[in-house]
Every structure is written in C-alpha cells, then in structure tokens.
Amino acid sequence: MTRVFSGIKPTGHLTLGNYLGAMRRWAETDQHQADALFCVVDLHALTVDHDPARVRRLSRQAATLLLASGLDPERCTVFVQSHVDEHARLSYLLECVAADGEMRRMIQYKEKARREEARGGSVRLSLLTYPALMAADILAYRTDEAPVGDDQTQHVELARDLAVRFNQRYGQTFTVPRATPPKVAARVMNLHDPASKMGKSDDTGPGVVYLLDEPDAVRRKIMRAVTDDGRDVVYDRRERPGVANLLEILAACAGGEPEDLSGGYASYGALKKDVAEAVVEALGPLRRRHRELCADPGYVDGVLRAGAEKARRMARPTVDAAYRAIGLLPPA
Ligand code: TRP
C-alpha cells in the first residue's frame, strides 16, 4: 500500500483554505486509499518567533480539528511530531548529508528571511535547516507520497535529493518520495487579496475564514470579500480573481463547476450570499464534531498517545538503520 505523510504546522488557526485545499481530501480519500500519517508538525512552528503557550494551544487545536474533519484513527495515524523522537534524530543526520548552499537556495527560506530581516528581527538557524527536518518527517516513514501545495514542492524535491544521496553514499536506506500535487485542489485565496493564498500564518483576519469562526463571522467576511470591477458574474481567474475565488469556494462547498455556477447569478451580492451559506453549511459538521471532541479531552489524548506509539514503531527501524549506515557505533 502506498504510504502517505503530510504535516500541518501549528503557527496559526486553521482556515477554510487548509480544509478545502488539503484536510478534506485527506479524510475523504487518502485515509481510505493509502497507509496515511497526518502529523501536527509542532517542531516546525519553532522556526519563527513564537509564543510557547500559543504553540501548545494551536497544536492541540490542530490535532482536534484533524479528527473533527473526519480523520479516523482506526484508518490512519494522527500524531504530534515532537512526541516521536525519530524526527529530530533523523533530521541531524540529514543535515550531515545536505549542503549549506542547497538550504540557502530554498525560496521559502529566502522570502521568510528577507521578511524577518526587514522587520529588524533575527532569523533563527532552524529556519534555514527546516527542510532537513521536513525531509526527516518524510523519510523516517519510508513515505511514497507527500501531498503538498506548490509552495512546498521544492522542499519535497530536496527530501528526494537527500534520500538518493544518502542511499548512494551509505547504502540503500530510504524510500525516495514523490511530491503529489493536490488532485482536485481548491486553491482558496485571501478574500481581501485574491492574489495571495488564504494562509493561516498571515494575520489579515478579515480576508481569512477560520474553521472555528462563528457562522455570523463567516457570513460577514464573505459578504465583505473584495470583488472586481464590472458587475456581471463571470468566471475569469486572471481578470476577475476576486469573483473567481468566490465561485471556486462555492464549487468546492456545494458542488458543480465554477464556470457553470457563474451563469446563475445576476449580482455579486447574490453570489456572496450563496457562498456564505455554502461555507457555513460545509463547516457545520466539522464545528459540531470539534465541540464534541473538546468536551472529551481524554479521547483526544488517547488518540494522540496511540498515534505517537504507532508512528514511533514505524519510524524507529528506519532511523536506526540510518544511524548504523552512516557510521555511528550501535549502543552495546
Ligand atoms: N512544511 C509544511 C508546511 O509549511 C509542513 C510540513 C512539515 C510537511 N513536514 C512535512 C508537509 C512533511 C508534508 C510532509 O506546510
């Protein structure tokens, strides 16, 4: 069976973009068709300025929302990265295989480092080495496929390179993973800036629908989404990115194709109303399930404990093999 690994970073509240772009497919497809691991990658959240209490809270919330979205711990493995030592153990070995230059070439590093420096902040060393940790996440489980958005494919390519290099130098140890672009990706854009993705880390709240927003907040945000010049509802990603985004969200939540849906609206207002209701409805079950899970923290703890145990059992032999292959003396 194909092994799939994906991670979600607890650096912000999860958004409609996370759900429609990734989580929903994990629950509807991946967990049924693959041997899938879904990980709250909390160590990655420490690569930028962070507040300890917030990371802790967001990690738990992300895990709870993964379960609320329909991931079934009987079918897949849900766990928190820092609960499984093998990630950090392997990351160090991969730093010994990677070159400084190839880390510095990562687009995400360059952009984030530039932004940090512009703000007068300092860049954590872990931001540079982040791709080694991400490669460890993937390689420790002999992952075949890592479903990621396009902003992460460069990191998965690097994981491939490191796997190949390690295997050549030290003997066959790792499976060489593939980045799989989301198949029917709904790429949800920021409602106030349809040129950028609806990310969880940007704090432009009004353009971002969070999974735990109250229905009225969801409605208000969608009704205030920026639209484009012109008044007729047409689907044109280039010329009408704001309206196109709304049509795509509608299609993702209520079914149908954005082009076909556009014909049914005479005004932006009518479209927004339907989008708002479709989103509220799509998020309803998730919100309800989230509330139930919050009322039963022992259950979530148990799932994460069992998930970490299972993940540890899977990763341990591969990481041990890598320690031996690279020349470290086995403990007596
Ligand atoms: N870097 C990814 C992100 O920012 C999260 C991530 C960490 C990940 N490790 C991973 C994704 C392994 C896929 C596989 O979104």
PDB file of N, CA and C in Angstrom, residues 214-273:
ATOM      1  N   GLU A 214     -17.354  31.734  14.089  1.00  0.00           N
ATOM      2  CA  GLU A 214     -18.807  31.598  14.242  1.00  0.00           C
ATOM      3  C   GLU A 214     -19.460  31.807  12.869  1.00  0.00           C
ATOM      4  N   PRO A 215     -20.595  31.133  12.615  1.00  0.00           N
ATOM      5  CA  PRO A 215     -21.259  31.298  11.318  1.00  0.00           C
ATOM      6  C   PRO A 215     -21.469  32.764  10.927  1.00  0.00           C
ATOM      7  N   ASP A 216     -21.823  33.605  11.879  1.00  0.00           N
ATOM      8  CA  ASP A 216     -22.042  35.005  11.517  1.00  0.00           C
ATOM      9  C   ASP A 216     -20.758  35.702  11.093  1.00  0.00           C
ATOM     10  N   ALA A 217     -19.663  35.320  11.695  1.00  0.00           N
ATOM     11  CA  ALA A 217     -18.377  35.903  11.290  1.00  0.00           C
ATOM     12  C   ALA A 217     -18.025  35.427   9.882  1.00  0.00           C
ATOM     13  N   VAL A 218     -18.315  34.161   9.589  1.00  0.00           N
ATOM     14  CA  VAL A 218     -18.056  33.630   8.249  1.00  0.00           C
ATOM     15  C   VAL A 218     -18.864  34.427   7.230  1.00  0.00           C
ATOM     16  N   ARG A 219     -20.147  34.620   7.528  1.00  0.00           N
ATOM     17  CA  ARG A 219     -21.016  35.364   6.603  1.00  0.00           C
ATOM     18  C   ARG A 219     -20.486  36.773   6.378  1.00  0.00           C
ATOM     19  N   ARG A 220     -20.124  37.430   7.487  1.00  0.00           N
ATOM     20  CA  ARG A 220     -19.672  38.817   7.388  1.00  0.00           C
ATOM     21  C   ARG A 220     -18.407  38.907   6.530  1.00  0.00           C
ATOM     22  N   LYS A 221     -17.479  37.999   6.752  1.00  0.00           N
ATOM     23  CA  LYS A 221     -16.238  38.043   5.975  1.00  0.00           C
ATOM     24  C   LYS A 221     -16.506  37.834   4.493  1.00  0.00           C
ATOM     25  N   ILE A 222     -17.392  36.904   4.194  1.00  0.00           N
ATOM     26  CA  ILE A 222     -17.646  36.621   2.778  1.00  0.00           C
ATOM     27  C   ILE A 222     -18.416  37.770   2.128  1.00  0.00           C
ATOM     28  N   MET A 223     -19.356  38.348   2.856  1.00  0.00           N
ATOM     29  CA  MET A 223     -20.110  39.471   2.280  1.00  0.00           C
ATOM     30  C   MET A 223     -19.187  40.664   2.015  1.00  0.00           C
ATOM     31  N   ARG A 224     -18.077  40.745   2.769  1.00  0.00           N
ATOM     32  CA  ARG A 224     -17.153  41.875   2.572  1.00  0.00           C
ATOM     33  C   ARG A 224     -15.966  41.533   1.685  1.00  0.00           C
ATOM     34  N   ALA A 225     -16.001  40.376   1.067  1.00  0.00           N
ATOM     35  CA  ALA A 225     -14.887  39.989   0.196  1.00  0.00           C
ATOM     36  C   ALA A 225     -14.733  41.019  -0.918  1.00  0.00           C
ATOM     37  N   VAL A 226     -13.498  41.274  -1.338  1.00  0.00           N
ATOM     38  CA  VAL A 226     -13.341  42.196  -2.461  1.00  0.00           C
ATOM     39  C   VAL A 226     -13.793  41.495  -3.731  1.00  0.00           C
ATOM     40  N   THR A 227     -14.500  42.241  -4.544  1.00  0.00           N
ATOM     41  CA  THR A 227     -14.855  41.715  -5.862  1.00  0.00           C
ATOM     42  C   THR A 227     -14.084  42.550  -6.866  1.00  0.00           C
ATOM     43  N   ASP A 228     -14.472  42.483  -8.112  1.00  0.00           N
ATOM     44  CA  ASP A 228     -13.656  43.133  -9.131  1.00  0.00           C
ATOM     45  C   ASP A 228     -14.486  44.216  -9.803  1.00  0.00           C
ATOM     46  N   ASP A 229     -13.827  45.014 -10.637  1.00  0.00           N
ATOM     47  CA  ASP A 229     -14.572  45.982 -11.449  1.00  0.00           C
ATOM     48  C   ASP A 229     -15.543  45.203 -12.323  1.00  0.00           C
ATOM     49  N   GLY A 230     -16.584  45.852 -12.716  1.00  0.00           N
ATOM     50  CA  GLY A 230     -17.588  45.163 -13.514  1.00  0.00           C
ATOM     51  C   GLY A 230     -18.650  44.666 -12.567  1.00  0.00           C
ATOM     52  N   ARG A 231     -19.789  44.260 -13.112  1.00  0.00           N
ATOM     53  CA  ARG A 231     -20.888  43.876 -12.227  1.00  0.00           C
ATOM     54  C   ARG A 231     -21.407  42.485 -12.548  1.00  0.00           C
ATOM     55  N   ASP A 232     -21.159  42.017 -13.741  1.00  0.00           N
ATOM     56  CA  ASP A 232     -21.689  40.702 -14.102  1.00  0.00           C
ATOM     57  C   ASP A 232     -20.803  39.620 -13.508  1.00  0.00           C
ATOM     58  N   VAL A 233     -21.423  38.502 -13.199  1.00  0.00           N
ATOM     59  CA  VAL A 233     -20.682  37.412 -12.572  1.00  0.00           C
ATOM     60  C   VAL A 233     -20.129  36.488 -13.657  1.00  0.00           C
ATOM     61  N   VAL A 234     -18.830  36.623 -13.917  1.00  0.00           N
ATOM     62  CA  VAL A 234     -18.181  35.722 -14.880  1.00  0.00           C
ATOM     63  C   VAL A 234     -16.980  35.072 -14.202  1.00  0.00           C
ATOM     64  N   TYR A 235     -16.647  33.874 -14.684  1.00  0.00           N
ATOM     65  CA  TYR A 235     -15.513  33.165 -14.100  1.00  0.00           C
ATOM     66  C   TYR A 235     -14.276  33.429 -14.945  1.00  0.00           C
ATOM     67  N   ASP A 236     -13.394  34.245 -14.409  1.00  0.00           N
ATOM     68  CA  ASP A 236     -12.179  34.591 -15.138  1.00  0.00           C
ATOM     69  C   ASP A 236     -11.084  34.831 -14.099  1.00  0.00           C
ATOM     70  N   ARG A 237     -10.251  33.799 -13.927  1.00  0.00           N
ATOM     71  CA  ARG A 237      -9.243  33.854 -12.866  1.00  0.00           C
ATOM     72  C   ARG A 237      -8.289  35.036 -12.985  1.00  0.00           C
ATOM     73  N   ARG A 238      -7.985  35.388 -14.225  1.00  0.00           N
ATOM     74  CA  ARG A 238      -6.993  36.451 -14.429  1.00  0.00           C
ATOM     75  C   ARG A 238      -7.572  37.841 -14.257  1.00  0.00           C
ATOM     76  N   GLU A 239      -8.698  38.068 -14.926  1.00  0.00           N
ATOM     77  CA  GLU A 239      -9.265  39.414 -14.931  1.00  0.00           C
ATOM     78  C   GLU A 239     -10.171  39.668 -13.726  1.00  0.00           C
ATOM     79  N   ARG A 240     -10.750  38.589 -13.197  1.00  0.00           N
ATOM     80  CA  ARG A 240     -11.696  38.738 -12.086  1.00  0.00           C
ATOM     81  C   ARG A 240     -11.343  37.795 -10.943  1.00  0.00           C
ATOM     82  N   PRO A 241     -10.161  37.977 -10.367  1.00  0.00           N
ATOM     83  CA  PRO A 241      -9.699  36.996  -9.370  1.00  0.00           C
ATOM     84  C   PRO A 241     -10.575  36.919  -8.121  1.00  0.00           C
ATOM     85  N   GLY A 242     -11.154  38.045  -7.725  1.00  0.00           N
ATOM     86  CA  GLY A 242     -11.984  38.042  -6.511  1.00  0.00           C
ATOM     87  C   GLY A 242     -13.242  37.213  -6.715  1.00  0.00           C
ATOM     88  N   VAL A 243     -13.927  37.455  -7.836  1.00  0.00           N
ATOM     89  CA  VAL A 243     -15.153  36.715  -8.128  1.00  0.00           C
ATOM     90  C   VAL A 243     -14.825  35.245  -8.406  1.00  0.00           C
ATOM     91  N   ALA A 244     -13.718  35.018  -9.108  1.00  0.00           N
ATOM     92  CA  ALA A 244     -13.327  33.634  -9.407  1.00  0.00           C
ATOM     93  C   ALA A 244     -13.111  32.855  -8.113  1.00  0.00           C
ATOM     94  N   ASN A 245     -12.487  33.500  -7.142  1.00  0.00           N
ATOM     95  CA  ASN A 245     -12.242  32.844  -5.862  1.00  0.00           C
ATOM     96  C   ASN A 245     -13.566  32.455  -5.196  1.00  0.00           C
ATOM     97  N   LEU A 246     -14.521  33.379  -5.225  1.00  0.00           N
ATOM     98  CA  LEU A 246     -15.823  33.082  -4.620  1.00  0.00           C
ATOM     99  C   LEU A 246     -16.505  31.918  -5.348  1.00  0.00           C
ATOM    100  N   LEU A 247     -16.420  31.921  -6.670  1.00  0.00           N
ATOM    101  CA  LEU A 247     -17.047  30.829  -7.434  1.00  0.00           C
ATOM    102  C   LEU A 247     -16.367  29.499  -7.135  1.00  0.00           C
ATOM    103  N   GLU A 248     -15.060  29.533  -6.951  1.00  0.00           N
ATOM    104  CA  GLU A 248     -14.357  28.282  -6.653  1.00  0.00           C
ATOM    105  C   GLU A 248     -14.692  27.769  -5.260  1.00  0.00           C
ATOM    106  N   ILE A 249     -14.836  28.701  -4.325  1.00  0.00           N
ATOM    107  CA  ILE A 249     -15.224  28.281  -2.972  1.00  0.00           C
ATOM    108  C   ILE A 249     -16.625  27.670  -3.016  1.00  0.00           C
ATOM    109  N   LEU A 250     -17.507  28.316  -3.763  1.00  0.00           N
ATOM    110  CA  LEU A 250     -18.870  27.796  -3.891  1.00  0.00           C
ATOM    111  C   LEU A 250     -18.851  26.396  -4.499  1.00  0.00           C
ATOM    112  N   ALA A 251     -18.065  26.237  -5.562  1.00  0.00           N
ATOM    113  CA  ALA A 251     -17.993  24.928  -6.227  1.00  0.00           C
ATOM    114  C   ALA A 251     -17.447  23.883  -5.257  1.00  0.00           C
ATOM    115  N   ALA A 252     -16.435  24.248  -4.500  1.00  0.00           N
ATOM    116  CA  ALA A 252     -15.820  23.285  -3.587  1.00  0.00           C
ATOM    117  C   ALA A 252     -16.778  22.895  -2.464  1.00  0.00           C
ATOM    118  N   CYS A 253     -17.614  23.840  -2.029  1.00  0.00           N
ATOM    119  CA  CYS A 253     -18.504  23.552  -0.898  1.00  0.00           C
ATOM    120  C   CYS A 253     -19.824  22.935  -1.336  1.00  0.00           C
ATOM    121  N   ALA A 254     -20.350  23.389  -2.459  1.00  0.00           N
ATOM    122  CA  ALA A 254     -21.699  22.970  -2.831  1.00  0.00           C
ATOM    123  C   ALA A 254     -21.719  22.060  -4.053  1.00  0.00           C
ATOM    124  N   GLY A 255     -20.575  21.855  -4.687  1.00  0.00           N
ATOM    125  CA  GLY A 255     -20.535  21.021  -5.878  1.00  0.00           C
ATOM    126  C   GLY A 255     -20.702  21.855  -7.132  1.00  0.00           C
ATOM    127  N   GLY A 256     -20.421  21.241  -8.280  1.00  0.00           N
ATOM    128  CA  GLY A 256     -20.545  21.945  -9.545  1.00  0.00           C
ATOM    129  C   GLY A 256     -19.226  22.550  -9.981  1.00  0.00           C
ATOM    130  N   GLU A 257     -19.267  23.199 -11.131  1.00  0.00           N
ATOM    131  CA  GLU A 257     -18.070  23.811 -11.696  1.00  0.00           C
ATOM    132  C   GLU A 257     -18.221  25.326 -11.645  1.00  0.00           C
ATOM    133  N   PRO A 258     -17.140  26.033 -11.341  1.00  0.00           N
ATOM    134  CA  PRO A 258     -17.232  27.495 -11.232  1.00  0.00           C
ATOM    135  C   PRO A 258     -17.852  28.166 -12.468  1.00  0.00           C
ATOM    136  N   GLU A 259     -17.451  27.696 -13.664  1.00  0.00           N
ATOM    137  CA  GLU A 259     -17.995  28.307 -14.900  1.00  0.00           C
ATOM    138  C   GLU A 259     -19.506  28.194 -14.939  1.00  0.00           C
ATOM    139  N   ASP A 260     -19.986  26.973 -14.660  1.00  0.00           N
ATOM    140  CA  ASP A 260     -21.427  26.744 -14.738  1.00  0.00           C
ATOM    141  C   ASP A 260     -22.160  27.556 -13.680  1.00  0.00           C
ATOM    142  N   LEU A 261     -21.574  27.615 -12.492  1.00  0.00           N
ATOM    143  CA  LEU A 261     -22.240  28.322 -11.400  1.00  0.00           C
ATOM    144  C   LEU A 261     -22.372  29.813 -11.690  1.00  0.00           C
ATOM    145  N   SER A 262     -21.380  30.351 -12.417  1.00  0.00           N
ATOM    146  CA  SER A 262     -21.382  31.803 -12.639  1.00  0.00           C
ATOM    147  C   SER A 262     -22.640  32.245 -13.370  1.00  0.00           C
ATOM    148  N   GLY A 263     -23.180  31.384 -14.226  1.00  0.00           N
ATOM    149  CA  GLY A 263     -24.370  31.731 -15.007  1.00  0.00           C
ATOM    150  C   GLY A 263     -25.600  31.981 -14.148  1.00  0.00           C
ATOM    151  N   GLY A 264     -25.586  31.462 -12.920  1.00  0.00           N
ATOM    152  CA  GLY A 264     -26.791  31.547 -12.097  1.00  0.00           C
ATOM    153  C   GLY A 264     -26.926  32.845 -11.309  1.00  0.00           C
ATOM    154  N   TYR A 265     -25.995  33.784 -11.505  1.00  0.00           N
ATOM    155  CA  TYR A 265     -26.031  34.987 -10.656  1.00  0.00           C
ATOM    156  C   TYR A 265     -26.077  36.269 -11.461  1.00  0.00           C
ATOM    157  N   ALA A 266     -26.970  37.163 -11.008  1.00  0.00           N
ATOM    158  CA  ALA A 266     -27.097  38.453 -11.677  1.00  0.00           C
ATOM    159  C   ALA A 266     -26.286  39.528 -10.957  1.00  0.00           C
ATOM    160  N   SER A 267     -25.874  39.240  -9.719  1.00  0.00           N
ATOM    161  CA  SER A 267     -25.119  40.271  -8.995  1.00  0.00           C
ATOM    162  C   SER A 267     -24.100  39.637  -8.062  1.00  0.00           C
ATOM    163  N   TYR A 268     -23.101  40.423  -7.697  1.00  0.00           N
ATOM    164  CA  TYR A 268     -22.101  39.953  -6.745  1.00  0.00           C
ATOM    165  C   TYR A 268     -22.750  39.646  -5.395  1.00  0.00           C
ATOM    166  N   GLY A 269     -23.717  40.482  -5.024  1.00  0.00           N
ATOM    167  CA  GLY A 269     -24.365  40.305  -3.720  1.00  0.00           C
ATOM    168  C   GLY A 269     -25.035  38.944  -3.610  1.00  0.00           C
ATOM    169  N   ALA A 270     -25.748  38.552  -4.661  1.00  0.00           N
ATOM    170  CA  ALA A 270     -26.452  37.265  -4.635  1.00  0.00           C
ATOM    171  C   ALA A 270     -25.448  36.113  -4.562  1.00  0.00           C
ATOM    172  N   LEU A 271     -24.355  36.274  -5.307  1.00  0.00           N
ATOM    173  CA  LEU A 271     -23.322  35.230  -5.276  1.00  0.00           C
ATOM    174  C   LEU A 271     -22.744  35.093  -3.861  1.00  0.00           C
ATOM    175  N   LYS A 272     -22.407  36.236  -3.263  1.00  0.00           N
ATOM    176  CA  LYS A 272     -21.795  36.194  -1.932  1.00  0.00           C
ATOM    177  C   LYS A 272     -22.717  35.531  -0.907  1.00  0.00           C
ATOM    178  N   LYS A 273     -23.989  35.831  -1.018  1.00  0.00           N
ATOM    179  CA  LYS A 273     -24.936  35.239  -0.086  1.00  0.00           C
ATOM    180  C   LYS A 273     -24.904  33.718  -0.166  1.00  0.00           C
TER     181      LYS A 273
END
